[in-house]
Structures are given as structure tokens and as C-alpha cells.
XYZ file of C-alpha atoms in Angstrom:
714
model
C 40.417 -24.864 22.648
C 38.384 -22.208 20.805
C 38.697 -18.433 20.858
C 35.034 -17.570 21.167
C 31.978 -17.946 18.994
C 31.862 -16.913 15.369
C 28.589 -15.130 14.612
C 27.194 -14.136 11.242
C 25.544 -10.720 11.362
C 23.462 -8.977 8.713
C 23.866 -5.228 8.435
C 22.183 -2.641 6.254
C 24.304 -2.468 3.120
C 23.092 -2.010 -0.465
C 23.110 -5.112 -2.591
C 25.542 -3.624 -5.098
C 28.138 -3.061 -2.343
C 29.162 -6.723 -2.429
C 28.278 -7.055 1.272
C 24.676 -8.188 0.805
C 24.964 -11.341 2.935
C 25.844 -11.910 6.599
C 29.296 -10.843 7.784
C 31.473 -12.778 10.243
C 32.264 -11.447 13.730
C 33.838 -13.076 16.782
C 31.846 -12.974 20.019
C 33.095 -13.801 23.496
C 29.923 -15.817 24.151
C 27.149 -17.509 22.198
C 24.489 -15.197 20.753
C 21.058 -16.444 19.790
C 20.077 -15.890 16.145
C 17.781 -12.876 15.978
C 19.690 -10.954 18.650
C 20.189 -7.260 17.891
C 23.802 -6.101 18.134
C 26.033 -3.190 17.334
C 29.035 -4.102 15.188
C 31.954 -2.292 13.565
C 31.769 -1.936 9.775
C 34.751 -0.177 8.293
C 35.146 3.027 10.272
C 31.515 3.032 11.415
C 29.501 1.146 13.984
C 26.117 -0.049 12.752
C 23.042 -1.928 13.914
C 23.007 -5.611 12.996
C 21.067 -8.843 13.515
C 22.766 -12.100 14.470
C 21.755 -14.553 11.764
C 23.861 -17.617 12.578
C 26.260 -18.617 15.316
C 28.933 -21.329 15.325
C 32.026 -22.176 17.387
C 35.144 -20.467 16.123
C 37.749 -22.905 14.727
C 40.495 -23.978 17.156
C 43.486 -21.664 17.206
C 45.973 -24.526 17.196
C 47.243 -23.640 13.724
C 48.765 -20.353 12.492
C 46.139 -20.050 9.730
C 43.263 -20.448 12.212
C 44.828 -17.881 14.559
C 45.186 -15.454 11.669
C 41.597 -16.091 10.577
C 40.243 -15.461 14.082
C 42.399 -12.392 14.560
C 40.930 -10.824 11.419
C 37.435 -10.942 12.891
C 36.141 -8.054 14.950
C 33.820 -8.335 17.933
C 30.345 -6.838 18.396
C 30.574 -3.631 20.414
C 27.144 -3.939 22.060
C 24.490 -6.605 22.492
C 20.808 -5.804 23.078
C 20.480 -8.270 25.934
C 17.330 -6.739 27.370
C 15.354 -7.434 24.192
C 14.273 -10.924 23.163
C 15.720 -12.122 19.854
C 13.631 -11.608 16.758
C 11.431 -14.696 16.246
C 12.783 -17.444 14.017
C 9.747 -17.137 11.738
C 10.472 -13.428 11.304
C 13.971 -14.270 10.116
C 12.648 -16.821 7.620
C 10.198 -14.182 6.337
C 13.012 -11.658 5.880
C 15.187 -14.269 4.165
C 12.391 -15.207 1.766
C 11.503 -11.582 1.032
C 15.080 -10.618 0.228
C 15.533 -13.616 -2.072
C 12.166 -13.282 -3.862
C 12.405 -9.525 -4.412
C 16.116 -9.713 -5.293
C 17.472 -7.479 -2.532
C 20.333 -7.810 -0.092
C 19.318 -9.596 3.109
C 20.722 -6.901 5.367
C 19.282 -4.166 3.172
C 15.772 -5.555 3.669
C 16.001 -6.890 7.236
C 17.421 -3.688 8.729
C 15.238 -1.373 6.639
C 12.041 -2.770 8.168
C 13.224 -2.139 11.747
C 12.413 1.148 13.523
C 15.181 3.687 12.767
C 15.083 4.755 16.431
C 16.648 1.406 17.370
C 19.969 2.840 16.270
C 19.802 5.312 19.160
C 19.536 2.481 21.675
C 23.009 1.312 20.800
C 24.701 4.532 21.850
C 26.738 4.739 25.087
C 24.631 3.652 28.014
C 22.879 1.072 25.842
C 22.088 -1.317 28.692
C 20.415 1.350 30.820
C 18.395 2.711 27.886
C 17.185 -0.774 26.927
C 16.269 -1.635 30.498
C 14.258 1.560 31.007
C 12.295 1.110 27.816
C 11.622 -2.580 28.337
C 10.442 -2.048 31.924
C 8.192 0.767 30.789
C 6.581 -1.435 28.170
C 6.171 -4.397 30.510
C 4.525 -2.191 33.143
C 2.041 -1.031 30.528
C 2.924 2.642 30.909
C 0.410 4.573 28.773
C 1.711 5.476 25.337
C 0.195 7.620 22.636
C -0.927 4.732 20.523
C -0.861 1.713 22.803
C -4.313 1.068 24.217
C -5.039 -0.883 27.372
C -2.787 -2.309 30.071
C -0.252 -4.994 29.259
C -1.430 -8.561 29.703
C -4.952 -7.393 30.549
C -7.874 -9.547 29.575
C -11.260 -8.478 28.284
C -12.672 -9.183 31.761
C -10.179 -7.000 33.631
C -12.076 -5.092 36.334
C -10.214 -1.888 35.454
C -11.191 -2.024 31.791
C -14.480 -0.655 30.418
C -16.948 -3.286 29.311
C -16.503 -4.417 25.705
C -18.939 -3.086 23.135
C -21.767 -5.547 22.530
C -21.286 -7.133 19.133
C -24.111 -6.806 16.604
C -26.163 -9.803 15.559
C -24.641 -11.710 12.681
C -26.278 -12.187 9.308
C -26.470 -15.748 7.945
C -23.584 -15.282 5.504
C -21.433 -13.766 8.276
C -22.189 -16.807 10.427
C -21.124 -19.072 7.566
C -17.910 -17.089 7.116
C -17.049 -17.455 10.791
C -17.892 -21.142 10.760
C -15.455 -21.537 7.862
C -12.840 -19.579 9.806
C -13.280 -21.791 12.871
C -12.531 -24.830 10.717
C -9.412 -23.133 9.336
C -8.067 -22.336 12.808
C -7.931 -26.018 13.675
C -6.280 -27.115 10.423
C -2.526 -27.806 10.474
C -2.043 -25.931 7.166
C -4.995 -23.567 6.722
C -5.786 -22.217 3.264
C -5.958 -18.451 2.805
C -9.553 -17.255 3.037
C -10.760 -14.817 0.379
C -13.604 -12.934 2.056
C -15.447 -11.501 -0.933
C -18.035 -9.186 0.580
C -20.021 -6.458 -1.150
C -19.573 -2.984 0.316
C -21.440 -2.679 3.596
C -21.736 -6.447 4.075
C -19.960 -6.493 7.441
C -16.472 -7.727 6.595
C -15.068 -5.773 9.548
C -17.366 -7.646 11.927
C -15.944 -10.916 10.599
C -12.426 -9.589 11.266
C -13.438 -8.663 14.819
C -15.010 -12.041 15.581
C -12.029 -13.896 14.107
C -9.681 -11.764 16.212
C -11.759 -12.544 19.295
C -11.283 -16.258 18.670
C -7.492 -16.088 18.339
C -7.140 -13.774 21.349
C -9.093 -16.298 23.416
C -6.407 -18.837 22.475
C -3.644 -16.549 23.769
C -2.487 -15.553 20.289
C -1.853 -12.224 18.557
C -3.626 -10.725 15.536
C -2.040 -8.713 12.726
C -4.439 -6.500 10.745
C -3.221 -4.742 7.591
C -4.895 -1.754 5.952
C -3.768 -0.185 2.681
C -3.552 3.476 3.686
C -2.967 5.604 6.777
C -6.307 7.388 6.456
C -8.121 4.096 7.093
C -6.143 3.340 10.252
C -7.928 5.579 12.832
C -11.413 4.353 11.873
C -10.525 0.664 12.054
C -8.388 1.204 15.144
C -11.421 2.749 16.816
C -13.562 -0.277 15.998
C -10.997 -2.695 17.426
C -10.340 -0.557 20.513
C -14.070 -0.363 21.246
C -14.541 -4.122 20.876
C -11.419 -5.091 22.867
C -11.012 -2.410 25.574
C -8.949 -4.655 27.845
C -6.474 -5.636 25.174
C -3.370 -3.807 24.049
C -3.695 -2.503 20.518
C -0.782 -0.817 18.762
C -0.721 0.911 15.397
C 2.149 0.863 12.911
C 2.311 3.353 10.046
C 4.493 6.155 8.733
C 2.534 8.953 10.453
C 3.841 7.864 13.864
C 6.729 9.710 15.452
C 10.016 7.776 15.553
C 9.599 7.249 19.306
C 6.054 5.947 18.849
C 7.132 3.587 16.109
C 9.891 2.183 18.328
C 7.558 1.761 21.310
C 4.923 -0.044 19.261
C 7.458 -2.271 17.567
C 8.964 -3.275 20.904
C 5.507 -3.850 22.389
C 4.894 -6.321 19.576
C 8.305 -8.000 19.959
C 7.873 -8.443 23.702
C 4.536 -10.184 23.122
C 2.739 -7.389 25.001
C 0.637 -6.342 21.991
C -2.498 -8.387 21.420
C -3.426 -6.649 18.161
C -1.146 -4.894 15.684
C -2.917 -2.743 13.108
C -0.984 -0.986 10.394
C -0.043 -0.343 6.809
C 2.198 -2.438 4.583
C 5.375 -2.184 6.714
C 3.586 -3.878 9.607
C 3.691 -7.185 7.712
C 7.201 -7.367 9.214
C 6.035 -6.715 12.789
C 7.764 -9.230 15.113
C 4.947 -11.226 16.708
C 6.033 -14.228 18.796
C 2.418 -15.473 19.259
C 0.910 -14.779 15.845
C -2.484 -16.437 15.412
C -4.213 -14.491 12.621
C -3.400 -12.205 9.698
C -6.075 -9.966 8.164
C -5.521 -8.013 4.925
C -8.334 -5.509 4.489
C -8.976 -4.213 0.930
C -6.526 -6.843 -0.264
C -6.781 -5.636 -3.869
C -5.389 -2.187 -3.101
C -2.185 -1.253 -4.972
C -0.918 0.599 -1.871
C 0.210 -2.766 -0.493
C 3.044 -2.736 -3.066
C 6.148 -0.892 -1.940
C 7.412 1.347 -4.751
C 10.924 2.130 -3.492
C 13.823 0.093 -2.171
C 12.730 -3.518 -1.736
C 9.567 -3.446 -3.844
C 7.660 -6.047 -1.852
C 3.937 -6.768 -1.853
C 2.672 -6.762 1.742
C -0.436 -8.677 0.654
C 1.624 -11.475 -0.864
C 4.035 -11.545 2.076
C 1.072 -11.724 4.461
C -0.080 -14.866 2.665
C 3.424 -16.324 2.817
C 3.819 -15.418 6.496
C 0.528 -17.063 7.409
C 1.618 -20.195 5.504
C 4.993 -20.132 7.234
C 3.508 -19.821 10.722
C 0.542 -22.091 9.943
C -2.095 -19.546 10.877
C -5.182 -18.381 8.979
C -5.051 -15.320 6.749
C -8.217 -13.462 5.721
C -8.041 -11.448 2.498
C -11.042 -9.126 2.461
C -12.386 -7.109 -0.455
C -15.514 -6.182 -2.377
C -13.373 -6.276 -5.533
C -10.621 -8.879 -5.050
C -7.451 -8.670 -7.079
C -7.645 -10.877 -10.143
C -4.706 -12.901 -8.824
C -6.559 -13.714 -5.596
C -9.809 -14.316 -7.467
C -8.149 -16.796 -9.817
C -6.558 -18.686 -6.922
C -9.948 -18.920 -5.258
C -11.504 -20.214 -8.478
C -8.788 -22.865 -8.673
C -9.415 -23.908 -5.055
C -6.057 -22.702 -3.748
C -7.871 -20.124 -1.608
C -11.084 -20.709 0.304
C -13.718 -18.432 -1.259
C -16.294 -17.093 1.215
C -18.937 -14.653 -0.028
C -20.876 -11.983 1.839
C -23.485 -11.139 -0.762
C -25.917 -9.055 1.325
C -25.502 -5.717 3.018
C -25.979 -5.537 6.764
C -29.656 -4.742 7.294
C -30.634 -6.322 3.989
C -30.714 -3.052 2.028
C -29.972 -3.056 -1.714
C -26.748 -1.885 -3.284
C -26.892 1.595 -4.832
C -28.491 1.865 -8.239
C -25.784 2.700 -10.801
C -26.823 5.096 -13.568
C -24.698 6.161 -16.535
C -24.940 9.555 -18.168
C -23.670 9.822 -21.751
C -21.676 13.063 -21.811
C -21.694 12.977 -25.600
C -25.288 14.214 -25.709
C -24.474 17.493 -23.943
C -23.730 20.675 -25.914
C -20.137 21.876 -25.562
C -19.417 25.293 -24.130
C -16.373 27.529 -23.964
C -14.085 27.490 -20.936
C -11.176 29.849 -21.440
C -9.462 31.045 -24.630
C -9.464 28.432 -27.343
C -10.628 25.649 -25.022
C -13.951 23.831 -25.022
C -15.496 21.802 -22.235
C -18.777 20.236 -21.259
C -20.621 21.391 -18.136
C -19.153 20.109 -14.887
C -22.356 18.196 -14.098
C -25.097 16.899 -16.373
C -28.560 18.325 -15.648
C -29.912 15.014 -14.313
C -26.920 14.629 -12.033
C -27.261 18.174 -10.748
C -30.941 17.561 -10.075
C -30.067 14.448 -8.046
C -27.677 16.516 -5.916
C -30.361 19.123 -5.280
C -32.850 16.444 -4.233
C -30.384 15.187 -1.621
C -29.899 18.695 -0.308
C -33.651 19.161 0.047
C -33.914 15.901 2.026
C -30.972 16.765 4.268
C -28.888 13.861 2.898
C -25.220 13.870 1.962
C -23.585 13.369 -1.428
C -20.076 12.374 -2.524
C -18.599 13.752 -5.760
C -15.529 11.818 -6.819
C -12.788 13.061 -9.161
C -9.438 11.325 -9.031
C -7.351 14.406 -9.786
C -6.280 16.922 -7.161
C -5.391 20.567 -7.649
C -7.394 23.196 -9.519
C -6.404 22.191 -13.058
C -3.839 19.771 -14.497
C -2.111 22.470 -16.558
C -2.037 26.179 -17.374
C -2.052 27.085 -21.063
C -1.353 30.094 -23.283
C -3.641 30.180 -26.323
C -1.387 32.620 -28.189
C 1.889 30.687 -28.269
C 0.916 27.253 -26.929
C 3.008 27.436 -23.724
C 1.974 24.957 -21.029
C 3.043 24.712 -17.394
C 5.502 21.874 -17.806
C 7.926 20.858 -15.084
C 11.546 21.681 -16.020
C 12.731 18.616 -14.089
C 10.117 16.002 -15.077
C 8.271 14.837 -18.171
C 5.011 16.002 -16.597
C 2.865 19.095 -16.214
C 2.902 21.247 -13.121
C -0.566 21.326 -11.602
C -2.283 24.656 -10.968
C -3.295 25.087 -7.298
C -5.508 28.158 -7.190
C -5.737 28.515 -3.417
C -1.943 28.693 -3.119
C -1.533 30.544 -6.456
C 1.148 28.009 -7.303
C 2.226 25.582 -9.981
C 3.383 22.347 -8.371
C 4.823 19.174 -9.854
C 3.272 16.159 -8.174
C 6.298 14.031 -9.085
C 9.311 16.017 -7.839
C 7.555 18.687 -5.768
C 9.010 21.643 -7.694
C 6.759 24.643 -6.963
C 6.616 28.213 -8.279
C 4.179 31.076 -8.036
C 1.738 31.352 -10.941
C 3.233 33.764 -13.503
C 1.335 36.986 -14.183
C 1.817 36.467 -17.906
C 2.962 33.763 -20.293
C 6.711 33.206 -19.699
C 7.281 32.750 -23.442
C 5.254 35.480 -25.130
C 4.008 37.774 -22.372
C 0.317 37.110 -23.030
C -1.674 38.077 -19.933
C -4.510 35.700 -20.733
C -3.242 32.297 -19.578
C -5.956 29.875 -18.516
C -6.357 26.530 -16.789
C -7.204 23.441 -18.831
C -9.082 20.540 -17.301
C -10.415 20.138 -13.811
C -9.170 18.970 -10.438
C -10.913 18.641 -7.090
C -10.118 22.234 -6.118
C -11.882 23.585 -9.221
C -14.710 21.083 -8.829
C -15.287 22.307 -5.269
C -15.485 25.885 -6.544
C -17.893 25.002 -9.369
C -20.183 23.038 -7.054
C -20.364 26.035 -4.710
C -21.655 28.078 -7.650
C -24.122 25.413 -8.777
C -25.417 24.662 -5.256
C -25.625 27.987 -3.422
C -25.980 27.541 0.308
C -24.715 23.959 0.302
C -21.966 23.077 2.768
C -19.248 21.744 0.490
C -15.992 20.216 1.726
C -12.985 18.814 -0.093
C -10.881 15.853 0.995
C -7.696 15.058 -0.914
C -3.957 14.941 -0.313
C -3.782 18.750 -0.328
C -6.652 19.510 2.046
C -5.584 16.752 4.469
C -1.895 17.619 4.488
C -1.747 19.228 7.930
C -1.739 17.433 11.261
C -5.260 16.445 12.280
C -6.910 17.822 9.117
C -7.979 14.408 7.850
C -9.573 13.428 11.142
C -11.295 16.809 11.444
C -12.805 16.620 7.962
C -14.015 13.052 8.465
C -15.556 14.021 11.798
C -17.431 16.859 10.067
C -18.833 14.440 7.491
C -19.896 11.925 10.142
C -21.505 14.690 12.213
C -23.620 15.823 9.277
C -21.882 19.208 8.958
C -21.114 18.602 5.275
C -23.717 18.369 2.499
C -21.438 17.560 -0.442
C -18.014 15.948 -0.038
C -15.633 16.364 -2.977
C -12.615 14.104 -3.071
C -10.139 11.837 -4.776
C -9.827 8.089 -4.264
C -8.937 8.919 -0.645
C -12.687 9.109 0.137
C -13.868 6.102 -1.844
C -12.703 3.175 0.258
C -13.221 1.930 3.763
C -15.160 4.888 5.163
C -18.542 4.234 6.736
C -20.458 7.387 5.811
C -23.965 6.689 7.095
C -25.675 9.774 5.638
C -24.446 9.566 2.029
C -27.120 8.473 -0.442
C -25.612 9.736 -3.716
C -22.213 9.248 -5.309
C -21.175 11.015 -8.516
C -18.112 9.921 -10.507
C -16.783 12.725 -12.721
C -14.699 11.842 -15.781
C -13.449 8.333 -14.899
C -12.908 7.306 -18.543
C -9.173 7.917 -18.859
C -8.312 4.505 -17.415
C -10.420 2.646 -19.978
C -7.812 2.961 -22.710
C -4.585 3.231 -20.727
C -1.543 1.268 -21.845
C -1.293 -0.399 -18.414
C -3.163 -3.704 -18.604
C -4.185 -3.374 -14.945
C -5.911 0.006 -15.430
C -9.424 -1.441 -16.034
C -9.124 -3.611 -12.911
C -8.145 -0.597 -10.817
C -10.927 1.547 -12.287
C -13.613 -1.070 -11.679
C -12.460 -1.518 -8.080
C -12.369 2.227 -7.526
C -15.879 2.784 -8.887
C -17.312 -0.177 -6.978
C -15.731 1.145 -3.797
C -17.042 4.651 -4.508
C -20.561 3.324 -5.098
C -20.322 1.479 -1.811
C -20.124 4.741 0.157
C -23.832 5.322 -0.634
C -26.765 3.730 1.169
C -24.859 2.245 4.090
C -27.750 3.190 6.371
C -30.453 0.552 5.875
C -33.307 3.078 5.927
C -31.798 5.134 3.083
C -30.448 2.232 1.022
C -33.517 1.989 -1.235
C -33.019 5.517 -2.605
C -29.224 5.433 -2.827
C -27.636 5.697 -6.252
C -24.467 6.406 -8.165
C -24.152 8.533 -11.280
C -21.208 7.925 -13.622
C -20.600 10.693 -16.161
C -18.930 8.936 -19.100
C -18.207 9.350 -22.787
C -18.327 5.571 -23.238
C -21.568 4.349 -21.633
C -21.585 1.123 -23.659
C -18.202 -0.061 -22.426
C -18.274 -3.585 -20.946
C -16.755 -2.331 -17.688
C -19.711 -0.050 -17.075
C -22.154 -2.813 -17.973
C -20.704 -4.954 -15.168
C -20.652 -1.952 -12.834
C -24.371 -1.294 -13.363
C -25.227 -4.750 -12.040
C -22.471 -4.828 -9.380
C -21.299 -8.020 -11.078
C -17.684 -8.445 -10.088
C -17.661 -12.100 -11.144
C -18.631 -11.199 -14.725
C -16.013 -8.455 -14.871
C -13.320 -10.737 -13.461
C -14.247 -13.512 -15.909
C -13.901 -11.207 -18.917
C -10.644 -9.674 -17.686
C -9.073 -13.056 -16.941
C -10.078 -14.304 -20.387
C -8.330 -11.313 -21.964
C -5.229 -11.844 -19.860
C -5.106 -15.549 -20.634
C -5.207 -14.865 -24.373
C -2.525 -12.178 -24.039
C -0.317 -14.234 -21.694
C -0.498 -11.642 -18.924
C -0.553 -12.157 -15.135
C -1.795 -14.237 -13.432
C -1.051 -16.519 -16.422
C 2.544 -15.308 -16.617
C 5.065 -13.809 -14.234
C 6.818 -10.490 -14.704
C 9.756 -8.484 -13.483
C 11.065 -5.095 -14.537
C 14.705 -4.086 -14.660
C 14.714 -0.321 -14.092
C 17.665 1.966 -14.809
C 18.074 5.684 -14.115
C 20.610 8.234 -15.326
C 20.742 11.905 -16.245
C 21.212 10.794 -19.845
C 18.598 8.344 -21.150
C 21.228 6.855 -23.490
C 23.279 5.703 -20.483
C 20.299 3.925 -18.912
C 19.377 2.385 -22.267
C 22.913 1.127 -22.870
C 22.973 -0.506 -19.442
C 19.668 -2.284 -20.098
C 20.809 -3.512 -23.515
C 24.007 -4.882 -22.009
C 21.903 -6.517 -19.294
C 19.736 -8.167 -21.956
C 22.825 -9.601 -23.615
C 24.009 -10.955 -20.265
C 20.608 -12.541 -19.634
C 20.658 -14.270 -23.015
C 23.815 -16.132 -21.997
C 22.361 -17.548 -18.772
C 21.024 -21.103 -18.301
C 17.271 -21.229 -18.926
C 17.270 -17.979 -20.904
C 15.224 -19.639 -23.649
C 12.335 -19.983 -21.154
C 12.306 -16.283 -20.267
C 11.425 -13.396 -22.572
C 13.424 -10.174 -22.223
C 11.817 -7.260 -24.045
C 13.632 -4.187 -25.432
C 14.112 -1.164 -23.140
C 11.332 1.442 -23.150
C 10.609 4.562 -21.094
C 7.833 4.427 -18.464
C 4.809 6.699 -18.749
C 6.647 9.419 -16.807
C 10.137 9.028 -18.181
C 11.877 11.873 -16.341
C 11.569 12.730 -12.644
C 13.665 15.327 -10.781
C 16.103 15.573 -13.670
C 16.705 11.818 -13.856
C 15.806 9.895 -17.012
C 14.200 6.510 -16.436
C 14.144 3.442 -18.658
C 12.833 -0.041 -17.994
C 12.970 -3.518 -19.491
C 10.273 -6.157 -19.053
C 11.182 -9.755 -18.222
C 8.461 -12.394 -18.586
C 8.103 -16.132 -18.043
C 5.271 -18.624 -17.867
C 6.972 -20.126 -14.779
C 7.560 -18.186 -11.566
C 10.366 -20.585 -10.585
C 12.182 -20.125 -13.915
C 11.888 -16.373 -13.673
C 13.281 -16.425 -10.135
C 16.202 -18.642 -11.179
C 17.131 -16.325 -14.016
C 16.884 -13.221 -11.835
C 19.113 -14.770 -9.160
C 21.694 -15.833 -11.777
C 21.453 -12.424 -13.444
C 22.284 -10.323 -10.385
C 26.068 -10.924 -10.331
C 26.248 -9.936 -13.998
C 24.248 -6.780 -13.339
C 26.594 -5.800 -10.519
C 29.509 -6.351 -12.860
C 27.957 -4.197 -15.577
C 27.488 -1.101 -13.465
C 31.129 0.082 -13.415
C 31.172 -0.039 -17.230
C 28.338 2.457 -17.557
C 29.549 5.769 -16.195
C 26.730 8.103 -15.291
C 24.287 5.366 -14.316
C 22.520 6.693 -11.214
C 20.890 3.474 -10.054
C 19.248 0.270 -11.172
C 16.789 -2.064 -9.510
C 14.721 -5.156 -10.166
C 10.989 -4.926 -9.515
C 9.415 -8.375 -9.146
C 5.650 -8.596 -9.799
C 5.418 -4.933 -10.852
C 2.032 -3.246 -10.643
C 2.545 -1.060 -13.699
C 4.517 -1.712 -16.880
């Protein structure tokens, strides 16, 4: 005779707690793996996921009775919800192991926080109400279309007629059709120049999988790209249920959309990186738009790459994955060159128009002029560039001026004593925001009013140094009187609905010159823009981060792609790059829109230097109020690593500070770990973790430590 069913449940506990794996509970009845439950943990009750279930041992012996008696029972079971799919659990298991996090820490963190409110008293009634509401297709703020409706539903508006396909789009879809029928489809790298119609390929591929009764998961890198793409999908599939998943949703919306996906009621899920963990019981397609974008890498907690997990998930569930980009990541490009990914090119813009002409202006030929006490600067725009802007204004066309630095100026400066507006809590400057009359740290958020005089010497003449988008907007208003100038960056789009309003103004033609950061350079289909100007992009050319040139090239290619998207204006579209290094190889490739040449040169450099994708990296990060404490922990960790099996195949470098070494009063140090073999690196990291947990108590004052696998910046 048995005393119930022993179930193993994962709960959200930090890895260093020693409770990173599933915990044992005793249930009165069998529970399917993936079932959501509420379980006691110490003096609390927490949300958990049943991971395994097995009969409890017979209670015929005193030891077995004692063992069973020590186990506690779940206090609530989410019976009205289907269990999480088995493939979802494998994905969570893999992610936790690969990124060196606790299973419960990762698996529970990617669930909607609002789920915890469903396990309060009255749990069964609350679950039943919500599930019935979703199954009836009750309208929700972000769920479009009735549940289980088809594209031919009489109540639904007719679908938008799809545009005619270009030959290379037809070839891409033919390749996709072959992948759908393969038992183990390769990832498809859809390398399409800006404006080549990659979104139309996504739509047609989605149409095919929906016709087979499957679901589609579409990832975008940033929230500001979600409404535009959501609109395209909603227009094409008016009778299908589309749900969005991103951090701008309310907690209730996020829960509703997540449950719509879990119940199989969502046909299309569109969202940012967290949506790679959306529970989809009928998954048939994964799309990763702008697959190169660094926003797909989570920078806190479990530092996962949603792009890489999307590829793994598609492999796991044997469905196609489309990785789309005009500037693929070098890792994806190399895999395509090796034949591990299927490379499909869209080399022509829709309508056959040319790509914008890229022109470089050598800023070194301009005379320097004064800008504040003791400071010198060149004019904001070169004469030829300014003339190009004026020509667009005369023709009633739009221009985009791109500067990847928000605020009015990066720093305030006193010429008398040398004071600068540093942040007292971070190793960074506080940025001057003129409109708010504030100095704000973009790392910790510390904000103060601009002082009337220098805090150190009392000099009244303190001046801004450098230029941000706020100052650029002001200068352009002076240079182009009468022009309608708008700014789009994280400051101007901070309020609810501001981003959508500004984009609508641009699309409506109510803006002549749009000034912005990288927020405006990718994904937007601005039909009236014929000129793009890049101001001061050189800083990334000589950065210590080996990925900086790759990011800069992608950013400039994406920025150039905002011009000439209307076929009639494409012939006169152009991009000006104001640079101090016009002969740099990166700009030579940019002028000819030659991504292949740029990628070839960058991969050659990385091969010779033994950098990714020809090696595999991890960072061990440590934080403390005293940098010496973090450094001591990392040095002790290096000694522990040296004693592990296989340590001779992994290189552990000395601890160094990151580029911003102090944030919010916490000193940060990091240590690079490198290996030519991903498997060897993973083995060492897994063997290293117990030692790292053991080291922490010996280093008093250590705030936290974490392993970052496949870091984006070192």
C-alpha cells in the first residue's frame, strides 16, 4: 500500500540558496508534469510547477513512514489550466543548465507574476472564470479576433489582399515550404536588404502554418517595433487571434495573453525576448525579426539569448525557424556559410528601387569653432549635409538625423576648476537634460537640478560639452527655420502613448526632420524619408569591445534603410555619414552596402584573435561596495577553477573592471573564461558552480555574483 504520490516541484528560489532543483511533496493523487500548484516552502506558500511524479514508497517500514511524513502536500492545484507542454519544460531545463541558473529560478521567472494571485483563496472559482472568459473569446485589450475563428469566418472582416511577390520572395517561400515538410528542418537565415519585403515572407510563412492548424511565434527585439508589426499581422489575419507579449502590458494583460497561448486559443504570439518562453501546444513556426539585435540578450537574472533559445526551441519541436536581418549576426552568418543554416537572400528592394547612396563627409576638413568656455567643436552639420536637408524641405520630403546619444549634452563642465557633472554613485557622468533643467545619471537614475554655479568653485559660467539629441534638435531648429522638427528617443517617448503619437505624426507627413537615437533606425517603414544623416558615429570604431564594429555597421545599415522605401523616391535617396575617419574599412563596406565583405573581414580578424564564433566565452561577474572584495572573490574562484577536471582546456583571465565599473554605489568586477570548445566550457562551468557557492560565505561584503554565458560585451 502507498500513501499517495510523490511529486517533484520546482519553485522560484535563487541558485545560491541550495534549493535550485525540484523539491519533493506528497500529493493525494497523481499530478501531470507541467501542472501549476501552490506549495508550502518554509513559512510561505509559493507558486510551483510539477516536474516529475512517482508513487510514494510503501509505508510498511518505519523509515518509509518517517520519510513520507516529512513531506508536505500541495495546498492548491490549478486544475482548470492545462499542464505546461512537455516541450516547454525541456526548453526551461535546457535554458537553466546552459545559462547556469537554478531551474526554479528560471522556470518561475518567465511565468506571468499575476499567476500568483490565482492561487489565493477561491482559486478554483478564479481559474474557472478566467478560463471560460478566454475560451468564449471575450474581447481583451490585446487579443484580436474571436477564439477558434478562421480567416473565412463570416463575422470577421475580409483579410487584406497580399501584395504580389518578387522573384526572390517567391524563392524564399519555396525554400520555406520544403523546410516545413522536413522532419528536422534547418534554421533559415533570411538575409534581406532593408525594404526587401522580409515581413511579407513572415506573413506568408505564418499563413502556411496556420492553414495546418499550428501556431506561430514571432519575436521582435524591442517594444517600439511591436505595434507596427502587430498591425501588419492583424490586418492580414483578421479572423485569427493574435496576442502580444512584452513588458509594456499591464499584469492582467500579460496573464490573459499567456493563458490564451497556453490554452491553444492564440494563433499568433508576437512579442519581445520573454515571449520565447510562451507556452504554445501547437507550435508550427518561429520567426526572429532583426535577429542580430543585442536586445535579444537578457542582461539581468538568467542572461539568456532569446535568439539562440528560439533556434533551440525550433529544433526541439521540429519546426522551422526564420532568422531575418539585413545585417545578420556574425555567428548566424558563419553558420550559414558552413551550411548549418539555410541561407536565403532577398537582394532587391520591393519595387526594384536602389538602396540609398551612402556619402561620407570628412569632418577633418572643417574649421573648428568655439562652443563654450575653453571648448572647441566643429559645426553640427557640414555645409553639404545642411544643403541636402534644405533640398528635402523644398521638395516636401522628410529627413532623419541620427545621433545615438540622448539628452542635451553628455556632461556639464567648469572651465575654471575642471569640475564635471559626475554621478556620485556611478563611474559615469550625469547627462544634462536642458528641457528638465536636470542632471541625470542614465545608469542609476540619480537626478538633481542643474546648479546655478560650479559646486566646487562657484563659477557661474558652467557649460555643456558634447551633444545629445535634445541639443541637436535645438540646433537644427536654428539652422532650418520653419522646419517641423521632432525628436524620438527614450526621453521623448517616455509617457504613455507618446511613441505611437510621434510615429503617427511622421507617417502622416506632419514632421519634416526626425531627430532620434537608434530607436528610430530599425524596423520602421517611413515612406516619405529620402535622406538620413548620421552624426558622430565614430566612437565605436576604436572601442575595446570586439563586437562594437559589428554593432555600428548594423546600426548604420539599418539607419540607411529608412531612406527611399517608397519606390518613386528611391533614386534620389541618400545617407550622409559625418566622420573623422572616412577611409576606415567599415565605411568602405557601408558605401557599397556590402555586408558580405564586412562580415568576411570581421570573421577573419576574429579567427586570428580566437574570438567568437571561433571560441566560446563566459563572464564571472562579482559586485560589492568595495572593489577589493569582488576582486578577492574572483581570484579565489580562479584558483578553484584551476583545480577542476579539464581546466587545462579552459582559459581563465585575471579580474578586470567593466567599462562602467561602479553603478548605484556598487563596485563591479568581472573575469573572462574562454574555451575553443563549447562543451568543455559548459562542463567546467557546471563543475565550478558548487565551488562558487562555497566561496561566497568566505567573502563578507560580496553583494552578488553571476555567470554570464555568451556575453555580448566584455
